[in-house]
């Protein structure tokens, strides 16, 4: 008897290949993301402001508070300035942030749903920033409408970006 053991050869384990798009963040991708952010901001307004406004639940005071940091620059916080900052955030800041972190968010497929995941994460910051400080019905409506509005925003951002330029996948 020899000291060798006979082993049956085992096939190599097939690795699952995850289909990904390796695309650099170019000017075209940034423009697509900002377009998606603008469309998402516009699409969320009927849910976030329109319907609550019709029901008498929308208040402008939290929007003015949002512009409060403008006093640091010698500007008086106004509803108009709050709306402008909100629009700038939804059109520029959030889409650029999504370009960086979107590749790491669930779900794996369909990729555009990562926009809803992203928007839900930002909703948790939006919630206390614009809290209405009113009764139970108003607060419950605020929570529901704001979450639905953020989902509309995120889905729009995700769909526009994945269909026009693709969601960049980063090498880690």
Coordinates of N, CA, C and O in Angstrom, one line a residue:
X1 N 0.8 -1.2 0.0 CA 0.0 0.0 0.0 C 0.9 1.2 0.0 O 1.8 1.3 0.7
X2 N 0.5 2.1 -0.8 CA 1.3 3.3 -0.8 C 0.7 4.3 0.1 O -0.5 4.2 0.5
X3 N 1.5 5.3 0.4 CA 1.0 6.4 1.3 C 0.2 7.4 0.7 O -0.3 8.4 1.3
X4 N -0.1 7.2 -0.6 CA -0.9 8.2 -1.3 C -2.4 7.8 -1.2 O -2.7 6.7 -1.2
X5 N -3.2 8.8 -1.0 CA -4.6 8.6 -1.0 C -5.2 9.0 -2.3 O -4.7 10.0 -2.9
X6 N -6.1 8.3 -2.8 CA -6.7 8.7 -4.0 C -7.9 9.5 -3.7 O -8.8 9.1 -3.0
X7 N -7.9 10.7 -4.3 CA -9.1 11.6 -4.2 C -9.7 11.8 -5.6 O -9.0 11.8 -6.6
X8 N -11.0 11.8 -5.6 CA -11.6 12.1 -6.9 C -11.5 13.6 -7.1 O -11.7 14.4 -6.2
X9 N -11.2 14.0 -8.3 CA -11.1 15.4 -8.5 C -12.4 16.1 -8.4 O -13.4 15.5 -8.8
X10 N -12.4 17.2 -7.8 CA -13.7 18.0 -7.6 C -13.6 19.1 -8.6 O -12.6 19.8 -8.8
X11 N -14.8 19.4 -9.2 CA -14.8 20.5 -10.1 C -14.6 21.8 -9.4 O -15.0 21.9 -8.2
X12 N -14.0 22.7 -10.1 CA -13.8 24.1 -9.5 C -15.2 24.7 -9.2 O -16.2 24.5 -10.0
X13 N -15.3 25.4 -8.1 CA -16.5 26.1 -7.8 C -16.7 27.2 -8.7 O -15.9 28.1 -8.9
X14 N -17.9 27.2 -9.3 CA -18.2 28.3 -10.2 C -18.6 29.5 -9.4 O -19.4 29.5 -8.5
X15 N -17.9 30.6 -9.7 CA -18.2 31.9 -9.0 C -19.4 32.5 -9.7 O -19.5 32.5 -10.9
X16 N -20.3 33.1 -8.9 CA -21.4 33.8 -9.5 C -20.8 35.1 -10.0 O -20.1 35.8 -9.3
X17 N -21.1 35.4 -11.2 CA -20.7 36.7 -11.8 C -21.9 37.7 -11.7 O -22.9 37.4 -12.1
X18 N -21.6 38.8 -11.1 CA -22.6 39.8 -10.9 C -22.4 40.7 -12.1 O -21.4 41.3 -12.3
X19 N -23.5 40.9 -12.9 CA -23.4 41.8 -14.0 C -23.4 43.2 -13.5 O -24.3 43.6 -12.8
X20 N -22.4 43.9 -13.8 CA -22.3 45.3 -13.4 C -21.8 46.2 -14.5 O -21.2 45.7 -15.4
X21 N -22.1 47.4 -14.4 CA -21.7 48.4 -15.3 C -20.5 49.2 -14.7 O -20.7 49.8 -13.7
X22 N -19.4 49.1 -15.3 CA -18.3 49.9 -14.8 C -18.2 51.1 -15.7 O -17.7 51.1 -16.8
X23 N -18.8 52.2 -15.2 CA -18.8 53.4 -15.9 C -18.2 54.5 -15.1 O -18.6 54.7 -13.9
X24 N -17.3 55.3 -15.6 CA -16.8 56.4 -14.8 C -17.9 57.5 -14.7 O -18.8 57.6 -15.4
X25 N -17.7 58.3 -13.7 CA -18.6 59.4 -13.5 C -18.1 60.6 -14.4 O -17.2 61.3 -14.0
X26 N -18.8 60.7 -15.5 CA -18.4 61.8 -16.5 C -19.4 62.9 -16.4 O -20.4 62.8 -15.7
X27 N -19.1 63.9 -17.2 CA -20.0 65.1 -17.2 C -21.4 64.6 -17.7 O -22.4 65.1 -17.2
X28 N -21.5 63.7 -18.6 CA -22.8 63.2 -19.1 C -23.5 62.5 -18.0 O -24.7 62.7 -17.9
X29 N -22.8 61.7 -17.2 CA -23.5 61.0 -16.1 C -24.0 62.0 -15.0 O -25.1 61.9 -14.5
X30 N -23.2 63.0 -14.7 CA -23.6 64.1 -13.8 C -24.8 64.8 -14.3 O -25.7 65.1 -13.5
X31 N -24.8 65.2 -15.5 CA -25.9 65.8 -16.1 C -27.2 65.0 -16.1 O -28.3 65.5 -15.8
X32 N -27.0 63.7 -16.4 CA -28.2 62.8 -16.3 C -28.7 62.7 -14.9 O -29.9 62.7 -14.7
X33 N -27.8 62.6 -13.9 CA -28.2 62.5 -12.5 C -29.0 63.8 -12.1 O -30.0 63.8 -11.4
X34 N -28.4 65.0 -12.5 CA -29.1 66.2 -12.1 C -30.4 66.4 -12.8 O -31.4 66.9 -12.2
X35 N -30.5 65.9 -14.1 CA -31.8 65.9 -14.8 C -32.8 65.0 -14.0 O -34.0 65.4 -13.8
X36 N -32.4 63.8 -13.6 CA -33.2 62.9 -12.8 C -33.6 63.6 -11.5 O -34.8 63.4 -11.0
X37 N -32.7 64.3 -10.9 CA -33.0 65.0 -9.6 C -34.0 66.1 -9.8 O -35.0 66.3 -9.0
X38 N -33.9 66.8 -10.9 CA -34.9 67.9 -11.2 C -36.3 67.3 -11.5 O -37.3 67.7 -10.9
X39 N -36.3 66.3 -12.3 CA -37.6 65.6 -12.6 C -38.2 65.0 -11.4 O -39.4 65.0 -11.1
X40 N -37.3 64.4 -10.5 CA -37.8 63.8 -9.3 C -38.3 64.8 -8.3 O -39.4 64.6 -7.7
X41 N -37.7 66.0 -8.2 CA -38.2 67.1 -7.4 C -39.5 67.6 -7.9 O -40.4 67.8 -7.1
X42 N -39.7 67.7 -9.2 CA -40.9 68.2 -9.7 C -42.0 67.1 -9.5 O -43.2 67.4 -9.1
X43 N -41.7 65.8 -9.7 CA -42.6 64.8 -9.6 C -43.1 64.6 -8.1 O -44.2 64.2 -7.9
X44 N -42.2 64.9 -7.2 CA -42.6 64.7 -5.8 C -43.5 65.8 -5.2 O -44.2 65.6 -4.2
X45 N -43.5 67.0 -5.9 CA -44.2 68.1 -5.3 C -45.7 67.9 -5.2 O -46.3 68.3 -4.2
X46 N -46.4 67.3 -6.2 CA -47.8 67.0 -5.9 C -48.1 66.1 -4.7 O -49.1 66.3 -4.0
X47 N -47.2 65.2 -4.4 CA -47.4 64.3 -3.3 C -47.0 65.0 -2.0 O -47.7 64.8 -1.0
X48 N -45.9 65.7 -2.0 CA -45.4 66.3 -0.8 C -46.1 67.6 -0.4 O -46.2 67.9 0.7
X49 N -46.5 68.4 -1.4 CA -47.1 69.7 -1.2 C -48.5 69.8 -1.7 O -49.4 70.3 -1.0
X50 N -48.7 69.3 -2.9 CA -50.0 69.5 -3.5 C -51.2 68.9 -2.8 O -52.1 69.7 -2.4
X51 N -51.2 67.6 -2.6 CA -52.3 67.0 -1.9 C -52.4 67.4 -0.5 O -53.5 67.7 0.0
X52 N -51.3 67.5 0.3 CA -51.4 68.0 1.6 C -51.9 69.5 1.7 O -52.7 69.8 2.6
X53 N -51.6 70.2 0.6 CA -52.1 71.6 0.6 C -53.6 71.6 0.4 O -54.3 72.4 1.0
X54 N -54.1 70.8 -0.5 CA -55.5 70.7 -0.7 C -56.3 70.2 0.5 O -57.4 70.6 0.7
X55 N -55.6 69.4 1.3 CA -56.3 68.9 2.6 C -56.1 69.9 3.7 O -56.5 69.6 4.8
X56 N -55.4 71.0 3.5 CA -55.1 72.0 4.5 C -54.0 71.5 5.5 O -54.0 72.0 6.6
X57 N -53.2 70.6 5.1 CA -52.1 70.1 6.0 C -50.8 70.7 5.8 O -49.9 70.6 6.6
X58 N -50.5 71.4 4.6 CA -49.2 71.9 4.3 C -49.0 73.2 5.1 O -49.8 74.1 5.1
X59 N -47.8 73.3 5.7 CA -47.5 74.5 6.4 C -46.1 75.1 5.8 O -45.2 74.3 5.5
X60 N -46.0 76.4 5.7 CA -44.8 77.0 5.1 C -43.8 77.3 6.2 O -42.6 77.5 5.9
X61 N -44.1 77.3 7.5 CA -43.2 77.6 8.5 C -41.9 76.7 8.5 O -40.8 77.2 8.6
X62 N -42.1 75.4 8.4 CA -40.9 74.5 8.3 C -40.0 74.8 7.2 O -38.7 74.7 7.3
X63 N -40.5 75.3 6.0 CA -39.7 75.6 4.9 C -38.9 76.9 5.2 O -37.7 77.0 4.8
X64 N -39.5 77.8 5.9 CA -38.8 79.0 6.3 C -37.7 78.7 7.3 O -36.6 79.2 7.2
X65 N -38.0 77.8 8.2 CA -36.9 77.4 9.2 C -35.8 76.7 8.5 O -34.6 76.9 8.9
X66 N -36.1 76.0 7.4 CA -35.0 75.3 6.6 C -34.0 76.3 6.1 O -32.8 76.0 5.9
X67 N -34.5 77.5 5.7 CA -33.6 78.5 5.2 C -33.0 79.4 6.3 O -32.3 80.3 6.0
X68 N -33.1 78.9 7.5 CA -32.6 79.7 8.6 C -31.1 79.9 8.6 O -30.6 80.9 9.1
X69 N -30.3 79.0 8.1 CA -28.9 79.2 8.1 C -28.5 80.3 7.2 O -27.3 80.7 7.2
X70 N -29.4 80.9 6.3 CA -29.1 82.0 5.5 C -28.7 83.2 6.2 O -28.0 84.1 5.7
X71 N -29.2 83.3 7.5 CA -28.8 84.4 8.3 C -27.3 84.6 8.5 O -26.8 85.7 8.7
X72 N -26.6 83.5 8.5 CA -25.2 83.5 8.6 C -24.5 84.3 7.5 O -23.5 84.9 7.6
X73 N -25.2 84.3 6.3 CA -24.7 85.1 5.2 C -25.4 86.5 5.0 O -25.3 87.2 4.0
X74 N -26.1 86.9 6.1 CA -26.8 88.1 6.1 C -28.1 88.2 5.3 O -28.7 89.2 5.0
X75 N -28.7 87.0 5.0 CA -29.9 86.9 4.3 C -31.0 86.6 5.3 O -30.8 85.8 6.2
X76 N -32.2 87.1 5.0 CA -33.3 86.8 5.9 C -34.0 85.5 5.4 O -34.3 85.4 4.2
X77 N -34.2 84.6 6.3 CA -34.9 83.3 5.8 C -36.3 83.6 5.4 O -37.1 84.2 6.1
X78 N -36.7 83.2 4.2 CA -38.0 83.3 3.7 C -38.5 82.0 3.1 O -37.6 81.1 2.8
X79 N -39.7 81.9 2.8 CA -40.3 80.7 2.1 C -39.6 80.6 0.7 O -39.2 79.5 0.4
X80 N -39.4 81.7 0.0 CA -38.8 81.6 -1.3 C -37.4 81.0 -1.2 O -37.0 80.2 -2.0
X81 N -36.6 81.5 -0.3 CA -35.3 81.0 -0.1 C -35.3 79.6 0.3 O -34.5 78.8 -0.2
X82 N -36.2 79.2 1.1 CA -36.3 77.8 1.5 C -36.7 76.9 0.4 O -36.1 75.8 0.2
X83 N -37.6 77.3 -0.5 CA -37.9 76.6 -1.7 C -36.7 76.5 -2.7 O -36.5 75.4 -3.2
X84 N -36.0 77.6 -2.8 CA -34.8 77.5 -3.7 C -33.8 76.6 -3.2 O -33.2 75.8 -3.9
X85 N -33.5 76.6 -1.9 CA -32.6 75.6 -1.3 C -33.0 74.2 -1.4 O -32.2 73.3 -1.7
X86 N -34.3 74.0 -1.2 CA -34.9 72.6 -1.4 C -34.7 72.2 -2.8 O -34.3 71.0 -3.1
X87 N -35.0 73.0 -3.8 CA -34.8 72.7 -5.2 C -33.4 72.4 -5.5 O -33.1 71.5 -6.3
X88 N -32.5 73.2 -5.0 CA -31.0 73.0 -5.2 C -30.6 71.7 -4.7 O -29.8 70.9 -5.3
X89 N -31.0 71.4 -3.5 CA -30.7 70.1 -2.9 C -31.2 68.9 -3.7 O -30.4 67.9 -3.9
X90 N -32.4 69.0 -4.1 CA -33.0 67.9 -4.9 C -32.4 67.8 -6.3 O -32.4 66.7 -6.9
X91 N -32.0 68.9 -6.9 CA -31.5 68.9 -8.3 C -30.0 68.7 -8.3 O -29.5 68.1 -9.3
X92 N -29.2 69.1 -7.3 CA -27.8 69.1 -7.4 C -27.2 68.2 -6.3 O -26.4 67.2 -6.6
X93 N -27.4 68.5 -5.1 CA -26.7 67.8 -4.0 C -27.1 66.3 -3.9 O -26.2 65.4 -3.9
X94 N -28.4 66.0 -3.8 CA -28.8 64.6 -3.7 C -28.4 63.7 -4.9 O -27.9 62.6 -4.7
X95 N -28.6 64.2 -6.2 CA -28.2 63.4 -7.3 C -26.7 63.1 -7.3 O -26.2 62.0 -7.6
X96 N -25.9 64.1 -6.9 CA -24.4 63.8 -6.9 C -24.0 62.8 -5.8 O -23.2 62.0 -6.0
X97 N -24.7 62.9 -4.7 CA -24.5 62.0 -3.6 C -24.9 60.6 -4.1 O -24.2 59.6 -3.8
X98 N -26.0 60.5 -4.8 CA -26.5 59.2 -5.3 C -25.5 58.6 -6.3 O -25.3 57.4 -6.3
X99 N -24.9 59.4 -7.1 CA -23.9 58.9 -8.0 C -22.7 58.2 -7.2 O -22.2 57.2 -7.7
X100 N -22.4 58.6 -6.1 CA -21.3 58.1 -5.3 C -21.8 56.8 -4.5 O -21.1 55.8 -4.6
X101 N -22.9 56.9 -3.9 CA -23.3 55.8 -3.0 C -24.3 54.8 -3.6 O -24.5 53.7 -3.1
X102 N -24.9 55.2 -4.8 CA -25.9 54.3 -5.4 C -25.5 53.0 -5.7 O -26.2 52.0 -5.7
X103 N -24.2 52.8 -6.1 CA -23.7 51.5 -6.5 C -23.6 50.5 -5.3 O -23.6 49.3 -5.5
X104 N -23.7 51.0 -4.1 CA -23.5 50.2 -2.9 C -24.9 49.9 -2.2 O -24.9 49.2 -1.2
X105 N -25.9 50.4 -2.8 CA -27.2 50.3 -2.1 C -28.0 49.0 -2.7 O -27.8 48.6 -3.8
X106 N -28.9 48.5 -1.8 CA -29.8 47.4 -2.3 C -30.9 48.0 -3.1 O -31.2 49.2 -2.9
X107 N -31.6 47.3 -3.9 CA -31.5 45.9 -4.2 C -30.5 45.7 -5.4 O -30.2 46.7 -6.1
X108 N -30.1 44.5 -5.6 CA -29.1 44.3 -6.7 C -29.8 44.5 -8.1 O -29.2 45.1 -9.0
X109 N -31.0 44.0 -8.2 CA -31.8 44.3 -9.4 C -33.3 44.5 -9.0 O -33.7 43.9 -8.1
X110 N -34.0 45.3 -9.7 CA -33.6 46.2 -10.8 C -32.8 47.4 -10.1 O -33.2 47.9 -9.0
X111 N -31.8 47.9 -10.8 CA -30.9 48.9 -10.2 C -31.6 50.2 -10.0 O -31.2 50.9 -9.0
X112 N -32.7 50.6 -10.7 CA -33.3 51.8 -10.5 C -34.0 51.9 -9.1 O -34.2 53.0 -8.6
X113 N -34.3 50.8 -8.5 CA -34.9 50.8 -7.2 C -34.0 51.3 -6.1 O -34.4 51.6 -5.0
X114 N -32.7 51.3 -6.4 CA -31.7 51.9 -5.5 C -32.0 53.4 -5.2 O -31.7 53.9 -4.2
X115 N -32.7 54.0 -6.2 CA -33.1 55.4 -5.9 C -34.1 55.5 -4.8 O -34.0 56.4 -4.0
X116 N -35.0 54.6 -4.7 CA -36.0 54.6 -3.6 C -35.3 54.3 -2.3 O -35.6 54.9 -1.3
X117 N -34.3 53.4 -2.3 CA -33.5 53.1 -1.1 C -32.8 54.3 -0.6 O -32.8 54.7 0.6
X118 N -32.2 55.0 -1.6 CA -31.4 56.2 -1.3 C -32.4 57.3 -0.7 O -32.1 57.9 0.3
X119 N -33.5 57.5 -1.4 CA -34.5 58.5 -0.9 C -35.0 58.2 0.5 O -35.3 59.1 1.2
X120 N -35.2 56.9 0.8 CA -35.7 56.5 2.1 C -34.7 56.9 3.1 O -35.1 57.4 4.2
X121 N -33.4 56.7 2.9 CA -32.4 57.1 3.8 C -32.4 58.6 4.1 O -32.3 59.0 5.3
X122 N -32.6 59.4 3.1 CA -32.7 60.8 3.3 C -34.0 61.3 3.9 O -34.1 62.3 4.5
X123 N -35.0 60.5 3.7 CA -36.3 60.8 4.3 C -36.2 60.9 5.9 O -36.8 61.7 6.5
X124 N -35.3 60.0 6.4 CA -35.1 60.0 7.9 C -34.5 61.3 8.4 O -34.8 61.7 9.5
X125 N -33.8 62.0 7.5 CA -33.3 63.4 7.9 C -34.4 64.4 7.6 O -34.5 65.4 8.3
X126 N -35.2 64.2 6.6 CA -36.2 65.2 6.2 C -37.3 65.2 7.3 O -37.8 66.3 7.6
X127 N -37.6 64.1 7.8 CA -38.7 63.9 8.8 C -38.6 64.9 10.0 O -39.5 65.7 10.2
X128 N -37.5 64.9 10.7 CA -37.4 65.9 11.8 C -37.2 67.3 11.4 O -37.7 68.3 12.0
X129 N -36.6 67.5 10.2 CA -36.3 68.9 9.7 C -37.6 69.7 9.4 O -37.6 70.9 9.6
X130 N -38.6 69.0 8.9 CA -39.8 69.6 8.6 C -41.0 69.2 9.4 O -42.2 69.3 9.0
X131 N -40.8 68.7 10.6 CA -41.8 68.1 11.5 C -42.9 69.2 11.7 O -42.6 70.3 12.1
X132 N -44.2 68.9 11.5 CA -45.2 69.9 11.6 C -45.6 70.3 13.0 O -46.1 71.4 13.2
X133 N -45.3 69.5 14.0 CA -45.6 69.9 15.4 C -47.1 70.2 15.5 O -47.5 71.1 16.2
X134 N -47.9 69.3 15.0 CA -49.4 69.5 15.0 C -50.0 68.2 15.6 O -49.3 67.4 16.2
X135 N -51.3 68.1 15.4 CA -52.0 67.0 16.0 C -51.7 65.6 15.3 O -50.9 65.6 14.4
X136 N -52.3 64.6 15.8 CA -52.0 63.2 15.4 C -52.3 63.0 13.9 O -51.5 62.4 13.2
X137 N -53.4 63.5 13.5 CA -53.8 63.3 12.1 C -52.9 64.0 11.1 O -52.4 63.4 10.1
X138 N -52.5 65.2 11.4 CA -51.6 66.0 10.6 C -50.2 65.3 10.6 O -49.6 65.2 9.5
X139 N -49.8 64.9 11.8 CA -48.5 64.2 11.8 C -48.4 62.9 11.1 O -47.5 62.6 10.3
X140 N -49.5 62.1 11.2 CA -49.6 60.9 10.4 C -49.6 61.1 8.9 O -49.0 60.4 8.2
X141 N -50.4 62.1 8.5 CA -50.4 62.5 7.1 C -49.1 63.0 6.6 O -48.6 62.6 5.5
X142 N -48.4 63.8 7.4 CA -47.1 64.3 7.1 C -46.1 63.1 6.9 O -45.4 63.1 5.9
X143 N -46.1 62.1 7.8 CA -45.2 61.0 7.7 C -45.5 60.2 6.4 O -44.6 59.9 5.6
X144 N -46.8 60.0 6.1 CA -47.2 59.2 4.9 C -46.9 59.9 3.6 O -46.3 59.4 2.7
X145 N -47.3 61.2 3.6 CA -47.1 62.0 2.3 C -45.6 62.2 2.1 O -45.1 62.2 0.9
X146 N -44.8 62.5 3.1 CA -43.4 62.7 2.9 C -42.6 61.5 2.5 O -41.8 61.5 1.6
X147 N -43.0 60.3 3.0 CA -42.4 59.1 2.6 C -42.7 58.8 1.1 O -41.9 58.5 0.3
X148 N -44.0 58.9 0.8 CA -44.5 58.7 -0.6 C -43.8 59.6 -1.5 O -43.3 59.2 -2.6
X149 N -43.7 60.9 -1.1 CA -43.0 61.9 -2.0 C -41.5 61.5 -2.2 O -41.0 61.6 -3.3
X150 N -40.8 61.1 -1.2 CA -39.5 60.7 -1.3 C -39.3 59.4 -2.2 O -38.3 59.3 -2.9
X151 N -40.2 58.5 -2.1 CA -40.2 57.4 -3.0 C -40.4 57.8 -4.4 O -39.7 57.2 -5.3
X152 N -41.3 58.7 -4.7 CA -41.5 59.2 -6.1 C -40.2 59.8 -6.6 O -39.8 59.6 -7.7
X153 N -39.6 60.7 -5.7 CA -38.3 61.3 -6.1 C -37.2 60.3 -6.4 O -36.6 60.3 -7.4
X154 N -37.1 59.3 -5.5 CA -36.0 58.3 -5.6 C -36.2 57.4 -6.9 O -35.3 57.1 -7.6
X155 N -37.5 57.0 -7.1 CA -37.7 56.2 -8.3 C -37.5 57.0 -9.5 O -36.9 56.4 -10.5
X156 N -37.9 58.2 -9.6 CA -37.7 59.0 -10.7 C -36.2 59.2 -11.0 O -35.7 59.0 -12.1
X157 N -35.4 59.6 -9.9 CA -34.0 59.7 -10.0 C -33.3 58.4 -10.5 O -32.5 58.4 -11.5
X158 N -33.7 57.3 -9.9 CA -33.1 56.0 -10.3 C -33.5 55.6 -11.8 O -32.6 55.2 -12.5
X159 N -34.7 55.8 -12.2 CA -35.1 55.4 -13.5 C -34.4 56.3 -14.6 O -33.9 55.8 -15.5
X160 N -34.4 57.6 -14.3 CA -33.8 58.5 -15.3 C -32.3 58.2 -15.4 O -31.7 58.1 -16.5
X161 N -31.6 58.0 -14.3 CA -30.2 57.8 -14.4 C -29.8 56.4 -15.0 O -29.0 56.3 -15.8
X162 N -30.6 55.4 -14.6 CA -30.2 54.0 -15.2 C -30.6 53.9 -16.7 O -29.9 53.2 -17.4
X163 N -31.6 54.7 -17.1 CA -32.0 54.6 -18.5 C -31.2 55.5 -19.4 O -31.0 55.2 -20.6
X164 N -30.6 56.6 -18.9 CA -29.9 57.5 -19.7 C -28.4 57.3 -19.7 O -27.8 57.3 -20.8
X165 N -27.8 57.1 -18.5 CA -26.4 57.0 -18.5 C -25.9 55.8 -17.7 O -24.7 55.4 -17.8
X166 N -26.8 55.1 -17.0 CA -26.4 54.0 -16.2 C -25.9 54.4 -14.9 O -25.3 55.5 -14.7
X167 N -26.1 53.6 -13.9 CA -25.7 53.9 -12.5 C -24.2 53.4 -12.4 O -24.0 52.2 -12.6
X168 N -23.3 54.3 -12.2 CA -21.9 53.9 -12.1 C -21.7 52.8 -11.0 O -22.2 52.9 -9.9
X169 N -20.8 51.9 -11.4 CA -20.4 50.8 -10.4 C -19.0 51.1 -10.1 O -18.1 51.2 -11.0
X170 N -18.7 51.3 -8.8 CA -17.3 51.6 -8.4 C -16.5 50.4 -8.0 O -17.0 49.4 -7.5
X171 N -15.2 50.5 -8.3 CA -14.3 49.4 -7.9 C -13.9 49.7 -6.4 O -13.6 50.8 -6.1
X172 N -14.0 48.7 -5.6 CA -13.6 48.9 -4.2 C -12.5 48.0 -3.8 O -12.4 46.9 -4.2

